[in-house]
Short mmCIF file of C-alpha atoms in Angstrom, two decimals:
data_model
loop_
_atom_site.label_atom_id
_atom_site.label_comp_id
_atom_site.label_asym_id
_atom_site.label_seq_id
_atom_site.Cartn_x
_atom_site.Cartn_y
_atom_site.Cartn_z
CA MET A 1 -39.02 6.28 0.82
CA THR A 2 -40.55 6.09 -2.68
CA ALA A 3 -44.21 5.37 -3.39
CA SER A 4 -44.54 2.53 -5.94
CA ILE A 5 -47.08 0.12 -7.39
CA SER A 6 -46.92 -2.87 -5.06
CA THR A 7 -46.02 -6.25 -6.50
CA ALA A 8 -46.31 -9.80 -5.20
CA TYR A 9 -42.60 -9.74 -4.37
CA SER A 10 -42.70 -6.35 -2.62
CA ARG A 11 -45.56 -7.61 -0.45
CA ASP A 12 -43.67 -10.82 0.25
CA LEU A 13 -40.48 -9.02 1.26
CA GLY A 14 -42.43 -6.42 3.22
CA ASP A 15 -44.07 -9.24 5.14
CA GLU A 16 -40.61 -10.72 5.75
CA LEU A 17 -39.57 -7.39 7.31
CA ARG A 18 -42.67 -7.43 9.52
CA ARG A 19 -41.84 -10.93 10.71
CA LEU A 20 -38.27 -9.87 11.46
CA ARG A 21 -39.58 -7.00 13.59
CA GLU A 22 -42.02 -9.24 15.45
CA ASN A 23 -39.49 -12.03 16.03
CA ASN A 24 -36.45 -9.91 16.91
CA THR A 25 -37.82 -6.87 18.74
CA SER A 26 -40.51 -6.05 21.25
CA PHE A 27 -41.78 -3.21 19.04
CA GLY A 28 -45.18 -2.94 17.46
CA GLY A 29 -45.47 -0.95 14.24
CA ARG A 30 -45.88 2.43 15.98
CA ALA A 31 -43.12 1.75 18.49
CA MET A 32 -40.81 0.73 15.63
CA ALA A 33 -41.59 4.00 13.87
CA ALA A 34 -40.83 5.96 17.04
CA GLN A 35 -37.55 4.07 17.50
CA LEU A 36 -36.51 4.94 13.94
CA GLY A 37 -37.90 8.48 14.02
CA TRP A 38 -40.33 7.68 11.21
CA ASP A 39 -44.00 8.39 10.69
CA PRO A 40 -46.03 5.23 11.56
CA SER A 41 -47.44 5.16 8.02
CA LYS A 42 -43.90 4.69 6.69
CA VAL A 43 -43.42 1.44 8.62
CA SER A 44 -46.88 0.26 7.56
CA ASN A 45 -46.33 1.05 3.87
CA ILE A 46 -42.93 -0.65 3.81
CA GLU A 47 -44.19 -3.76 5.61
CA THR A 48 -47.18 -4.09 3.29
CA GLY A 49 -45.03 -3.64 0.18
CA LYS A 50 -46.65 -0.35 -0.85
CA ALA A 51 -43.48 1.77 -0.70
CA ARG A 52 -39.79 1.24 -1.36
CA PRO A 53 -37.44 2.26 1.46
CA THR A 54 -34.10 3.82 0.67
CA GLU A 55 -30.94 1.80 1.33
CA VAL A 56 -30.42 3.86 4.47
CA ASP A 57 -34.01 3.14 5.60
CA LEU A 58 -33.46 -0.56 5.04
CA ALA A 59 -30.16 -0.55 6.93
CA GLN A 60 -31.74 1.26 9.89
CA TYR A 61 -34.72 -1.08 9.97
CA LEU A 62 -32.64 -4.26 9.83
CA ALA A 63 -30.09 -2.96 12.35
CA THR A 64 -32.95 -2.30 14.78
CA CYS A 65 -33.94 -5.95 14.25
CA GLY A 66 -30.40 -6.94 15.24
CA LYS A 67 -29.25 -7.98 11.78
CA GLY A 68 -25.65 -7.53 10.63
CA ILE A 69 -24.04 -6.41 7.39
CA GLU A 70 -24.11 -9.82 5.67
CA PHE A 71 -27.86 -10.17 6.25
CA LEU A 72 -28.38 -6.59 5.06
CA GLN A 73 -26.44 -7.21 1.86
CA ASP A 74 -28.34 -10.42 1.11
CA PHE A 75 -31.72 -8.82 1.79
CA ALA A 76 -30.81 -5.69 -0.20
CA ASP A 77 -29.82 -7.87 -3.18
CA ARG A 78 -33.24 -9.52 -3.11
CA TYR A 79 -35.07 -6.29 -2.38
CA ARG A 80 -33.52 -4.64 -5.44
CA HIS A 81 -36.07 -6.52 -7.57
CA ALA A 82 -39.02 -6.11 -5.19
CA PHE A 83 -40.95 -3.74 -7.45
CA ASP A 84 -40.06 -5.28 -10.84
CA LEU A 85 -43.20 -5.93 -12.90
CA TYR A 86 -41.56 -9.13 -14.17
CA PHE A 87 -39.50 -11.31 -11.87
CA ALA A 88 -38.48 -14.95 -11.64
CA GLN A 89 -37.76 -17.20 -8.68
CA VAL A 90 -36.19 -20.62 -8.30
CA PRO A 91 -38.77 -23.46 -8.37
CA GLU A 92 -38.14 -24.36 -4.72
CA ASN A 93 -39.25 -20.93 -3.49
CA LEU A 94 -42.94 -21.21 -2.64
CA ARG A 95 -43.26 -18.30 -0.22
CA THR A 96 -44.29 -15.64 -2.75
CA LEU A 97 -46.72 -17.94 -4.58
CA THR A 98 -48.31 -19.06 -1.32
CA MET A 99 -48.76 -15.45 -0.22
CA VAL A 100 -50.30 -14.58 -3.61
CA GLU A 101 -52.80 -17.45 -3.33
CA ASN A 102 -53.74 -16.43 0.20
CA MET A 103 -54.28 -12.78 -0.73
CA ALA A 104 -56.19 -13.40 -3.96
CA THR A 105 -59.91 -12.72 -4.22
CA LYS A 106 -60.10 -14.47 -7.62
CA ILE A 107 -57.96 -17.23 -9.12
CA PHE A 108 -58.15 -18.40 -12.73
CA ALA A 109 -55.79 -21.27 -13.56
CA TYR A 110 -55.07 -23.36 -16.64
CA GLU A 111 -53.19 -26.68 -16.59
CA ILE A 112 -52.46 -28.97 -19.52
CA LEU A 113 -50.59 -32.09 -18.43
CA SER A 114 -51.26 -32.28 -14.71
CA ILE A 115 -53.99 -31.45 -12.21
CA PRO A 116 -53.75 -27.93 -10.72
CA GLY A 117 -51.73 -27.99 -7.49
CA LEU A 118 -54.56 -26.52 -5.44
CA LEU A 119 -56.78 -29.48 -6.41
CA GLN A 120 -54.28 -32.33 -6.18
CA THR A 121 -54.73 -35.17 -3.72
CA GLU A 122 -51.77 -35.98 -1.51
CA THR A 123 -51.15 -39.33 -3.22
CA TYR A 124 -51.35 -37.76 -6.69
CA ALA A 125 -48.86 -35.03 -5.67
CA HIS A 126 -46.51 -37.69 -4.30
CA ALA A 127 -46.72 -39.78 -7.47
CA LEU A 128 -46.24 -36.67 -9.61
CA PHE A 129 -42.98 -35.76 -7.87
CA VAL A 130 -41.78 -39.35 -8.32
CA GLU A 131 -42.69 -39.32 -12.02
CA THR A 132 -40.92 -36.02 -12.65
CA GLY A 133 -37.63 -37.38 -11.32
CA CYS A 134 -37.50 -36.26 -7.71
CA GLU A 135 -35.43 -39.10 -6.22
CA SER A 136 -34.97 -37.99 -2.61
CA VAL A 137 -37.64 -39.44 -0.32
CA GLU A 138 -37.18 -36.54 2.09
CA ASP A 139 -37.52 -33.96 -0.70
CA ILE A 140 -40.70 -35.63 -1.95
CA LYS A 141 -42.20 -35.55 1.54
CA LYS A 142 -41.26 -31.89 1.93
CA PHE A 143 -42.65 -30.84 -1.45
CA VAL A 144 -45.89 -32.77 -0.94
CA ALA A 145 -46.35 -31.21 2.51
CA LEU A 146 -45.80 -27.74 1.05
CA ARG A 147 -48.33 -28.39 -1.71
CA MET A 148 -50.91 -29.59 0.80
CA GLU A 149 -50.19 -26.55 2.97
CA ARG A 150 -51.01 -24.29 0.01
CA GLN A 151 -54.46 -25.85 -0.05
CA SER A 152 -55.23 -24.20 3.30
CA ILE A 153 -56.95 -21.47 1.25
CA TRP A 154 -59.97 -23.81 1.09
CA ARG A 155 -60.27 -23.52 4.87
CA ARG A 156 -60.40 -19.73 4.81
CA PRO A 157 -63.72 -18.17 5.93
CA TYR A 158 -63.68 -16.10 2.72
CA ARG A 159 -62.37 -18.31 -0.06
CA PRO A 160 -61.22 -16.86 -3.36
CA GLU A 161 -63.52 -17.13 -6.35
CA CYS A 162 -61.87 -19.78 -8.53
CA VAL A 163 -62.14 -21.33 -11.97
CA PHE A 164 -59.72 -24.12 -12.87
CA TYR A 165 -59.45 -24.95 -16.57
CA VAL A 166 -58.01 -28.46 -16.95
CA HIS A 167 -57.09 -29.83 -20.37
CA GLU A 168 -58.35 -33.35 -20.92
CA LEU A 169 -54.75 -34.44 -21.48
CA ALA A 170 -54.24 -34.03 -17.72
CA LEU A 171 -57.06 -36.53 -17.13
CA GLN A 172 -55.58 -38.97 -19.65
CA MET A 173 -52.10 -38.77 -18.19
CA ARG A 174 -51.85 -41.65 -15.71
CA ILE A 175 -49.90 -40.61 -12.62
CA GLY A 176 -49.38 -43.39 -10.08
CA ASP A 177 -51.68 -46.40 -9.98
CA VAL A 178 -55.40 -46.78 -10.60
CA LYS A 179 -56.28 -45.93 -6.99
CA VAL A 180 -54.29 -42.68 -7.17
CA MET A 181 -56.11 -41.64 -10.34
CA GLU A 182 -59.53 -42.66 -9.03
CA ASP A 183 -59.07 -40.56 -5.89
CA GLN A 184 -57.87 -37.65 -8.00
CA TYR A 185 -60.82 -37.85 -10.38
CA LEU A 186 -63.18 -37.97 -7.40
CA ARG A 187 -61.50 -34.90 -5.91
CA LEU A 188 -62.12 -33.04 -9.17
CA LEU A 189 -65.68 -34.35 -9.31
CA PHE A 190 -66.31 -33.08 -5.79
CA ASN A 191 -65.07 -29.66 -6.93
CA ALA A 192 -66.80 -29.76 -10.32
CA HIS A 193 -68.45 -26.38 -9.64
CA ILE A 194 -65.04 -24.72 -10.11
CA VAL A 195 -63.57 -27.07 -12.74
CA ARG A 196 -63.95 -26.63 -16.51
CA ILE A 197 -62.56 -29.36 -18.73
CA VAL A 198 -60.92 -28.31 -22.00
CA PRO A 199 -61.62 -31.17 -24.45
CA ALA A 200 -58.75 -33.15 -25.95
CA ASN A 201 -59.56 -31.92 -29.48
CA ALA A 202 -58.59 -28.37 -28.45
CA VAL A 203 -55.07 -29.04 -29.72
CA GLY A 204 -54.06 -25.41 -30.08
CA LEU A 205 -54.74 -24.74 -26.40
CA ALA A 206 -52.60 -27.73 -25.46
CA LEU A 207 -49.62 -25.89 -26.95
CA HIS A 208 -49.91 -23.00 -24.48
CA SER A 209 -47.96 -22.82 -21.25
CA PRO A 210 -49.86 -23.34 -18.00
CA VAL A 211 -50.84 -19.97 -16.57
CA SER A 212 -52.68 -18.51 -13.58
CA LEU A 213 -54.26 -15.10 -13.19
CA PHE A 214 -54.75 -13.66 -9.70
CA GLU A 215 -56.95 -10.73 -8.81
CA PHE A 216 -56.91 -8.88 -5.49
CA GLY A 217 -59.14 -6.49 -3.61
CA LYS A 218 -56.85 -3.47 -3.93
CA ALA A 219 -53.60 -4.62 -5.57
CA SER A 220 -53.03 -4.94 -9.32
CA PRO A 221 -53.75 -8.27 -11.07
CA LEU A 222 -50.90 -10.75 -11.43
CA ALA A 223 -50.15 -13.39 -14.07
CA TYR A 224 -48.09 -16.42 -13.12
CA SER A 225 -46.48 -19.33 -14.91
CA GLU A 226 -43.83 -21.87 -14.03
CA THR A 227 -41.35 -24.26 -15.64
CA ASP A 228 -38.80 -26.70 -14.25
CA LEU A 229 -36.34 -23.81 -14.15
CA ALA A 230 -38.27 -20.88 -12.69
CA LYS A 231 -41.48 -19.43 -11.34
CA VAL A 232 -42.39 -16.30 -13.29
CA PHE A 233 -44.57 -13.50 -11.89
CA ALA A 234 -45.78 -10.81 -14.31
CA GLN A 235 -47.71 -7.67 -13.43
CA ASP A 236 -47.04 -5.80 -16.66
CA THR A 237 -50.13 -4.55 -18.51
CA SER A 238 -49.37 -6.60 -21.63
CA ALA A 239 -48.96 -9.81 -19.61
CA ILE A 240 -52.29 -9.28 -17.87
CA LYS A 241 -54.02 -8.51 -21.17
CA SER A 242 -52.54 -11.62 -22.80
CA SER A 243 -53.63 -13.79 -19.86
CA ARG A 244 -57.16 -12.41 -19.92
CA THR A 245 -57.37 -13.13 -23.65
CA LEU A 246 -56.30 -16.73 -23.04
CA PHE A 247 -58.92 -17.24 -20.33
CA GLU A 248 -61.62 -15.74 -22.56
CA ARG A 249 -60.67 -18.28 -25.20
CA LEU A 250 -60.69 -21.08 -22.64
CA ASP A 251 -64.12 -20.01 -21.42
CA ALA A 252 -65.45 -20.22 -24.98
CA VAL A 253 -63.98 -23.67 -25.67
CA ALA A 254 -64.20 -25.47 -22.32
CA LEU A 255 -67.09 -27.72 -21.35
CA ASP A 256 -69.62 -26.12 -19.02
CA GLU A 257 -70.04 -27.25 -15.41
CA GLU A 258 -72.48 -30.08 -16.10
CA GLN A 259 -70.56 -31.33 -19.14
CA SER A 260 -67.33 -31.25 -17.14
CA ARG A 261 -69.00 -33.15 -14.29
CA SER A 262 -70.24 -35.80 -16.72
CA MET A 263 -66.80 -36.23 -18.27
CA LEU A 264 -65.15 -36.60 -14.87
CA ALA A 265 -67.77 -39.22 -13.91
CA GLU A 266 -66.94 -41.11 -17.11
CA TYR A 267 -63.25 -41.17 -16.19
CA VAL A 268 -64.10 -42.56 -12.75
CA SER A 269 -66.35 -45.21 -14.31
CA GLY A 270 -63.67 -46.11 -16.84
CA LEU A 271 -61.20 -46.89 -14.07
CA ARG A 272 -63.72 -48.94 -12.12
CA GLU A 273 -64.57 -51.00 -15.18
CA ASP A 274 -60.89 -51.88 -15.65
CA PRO A 275 -59.28 -51.60 -12.20
CA HIS A 276 -56.38 -53.88 -13.15
CA GLY A 277 -55.65 -52.27 -16.49
CA HIS A 278 -52.01 -51.83 -17.47
CA ARG A 279 -50.55 -48.48 -16.56
CA THR A 280 -49.70 -46.30 -19.56
CA ASP A 281 -48.55 -42.73 -19.93
CA LEU A 282 -51.79 -41.89 -21.67
CA ALA A 283 -55.10 -43.58 -21.00
#
């Protein structure tokens, strides 16, 4: 077993091992350690993503959980990248991101053309998946449900400290009908204490990629971005520094809380004044 700097992926895969133990054996952590002839701290460190097991360790652990060679090979292939400071996942994989959001003590997010996922209404999320070309009704339902499930962090007794920077272009981009947009504006208005609007004239900032920065109680900070092709997690020092610099710039340019609240109220009023206005890509 090798001590390493934990990553979002190592914690995710460690948690997967814990679930395998709980679902496939009758062992608690200490009993599992005794069964394997390990120190209890070794099981704990592996399951919390703080240490990398050897291939032999992994084989012994998974065999005790009743898993065969094909499962071991698949898991080992994924685990090979568990401690990489940069790693990418397919867009459909939400497990690691969801775990990151649930573990975070602070979340800073920046979105340009759409509302941040953690603040989207269900109808807005549905319309967004339709607009971006998701044709399967079942897939849309599944993706919307997963996005809503991610918002369970707002029901936690200790919520993360959050600031969501939203470029005004995201407010101007009409997704769905007037009712969808009105409900979405009202959702942002209700959460105006954690929303900062980046004005439309901040053109340079509109050319950046969306990015999130997560901070944790004991783990290292994590930067995150996504495209249609991949979700990218970065824990490298340079990536964190670059993300912090971007959020410092956003903080300097964005409207303050009251100004953001006023702008959101104006967008709501604008819709109510013209409820039957023609739908356009940009308001």
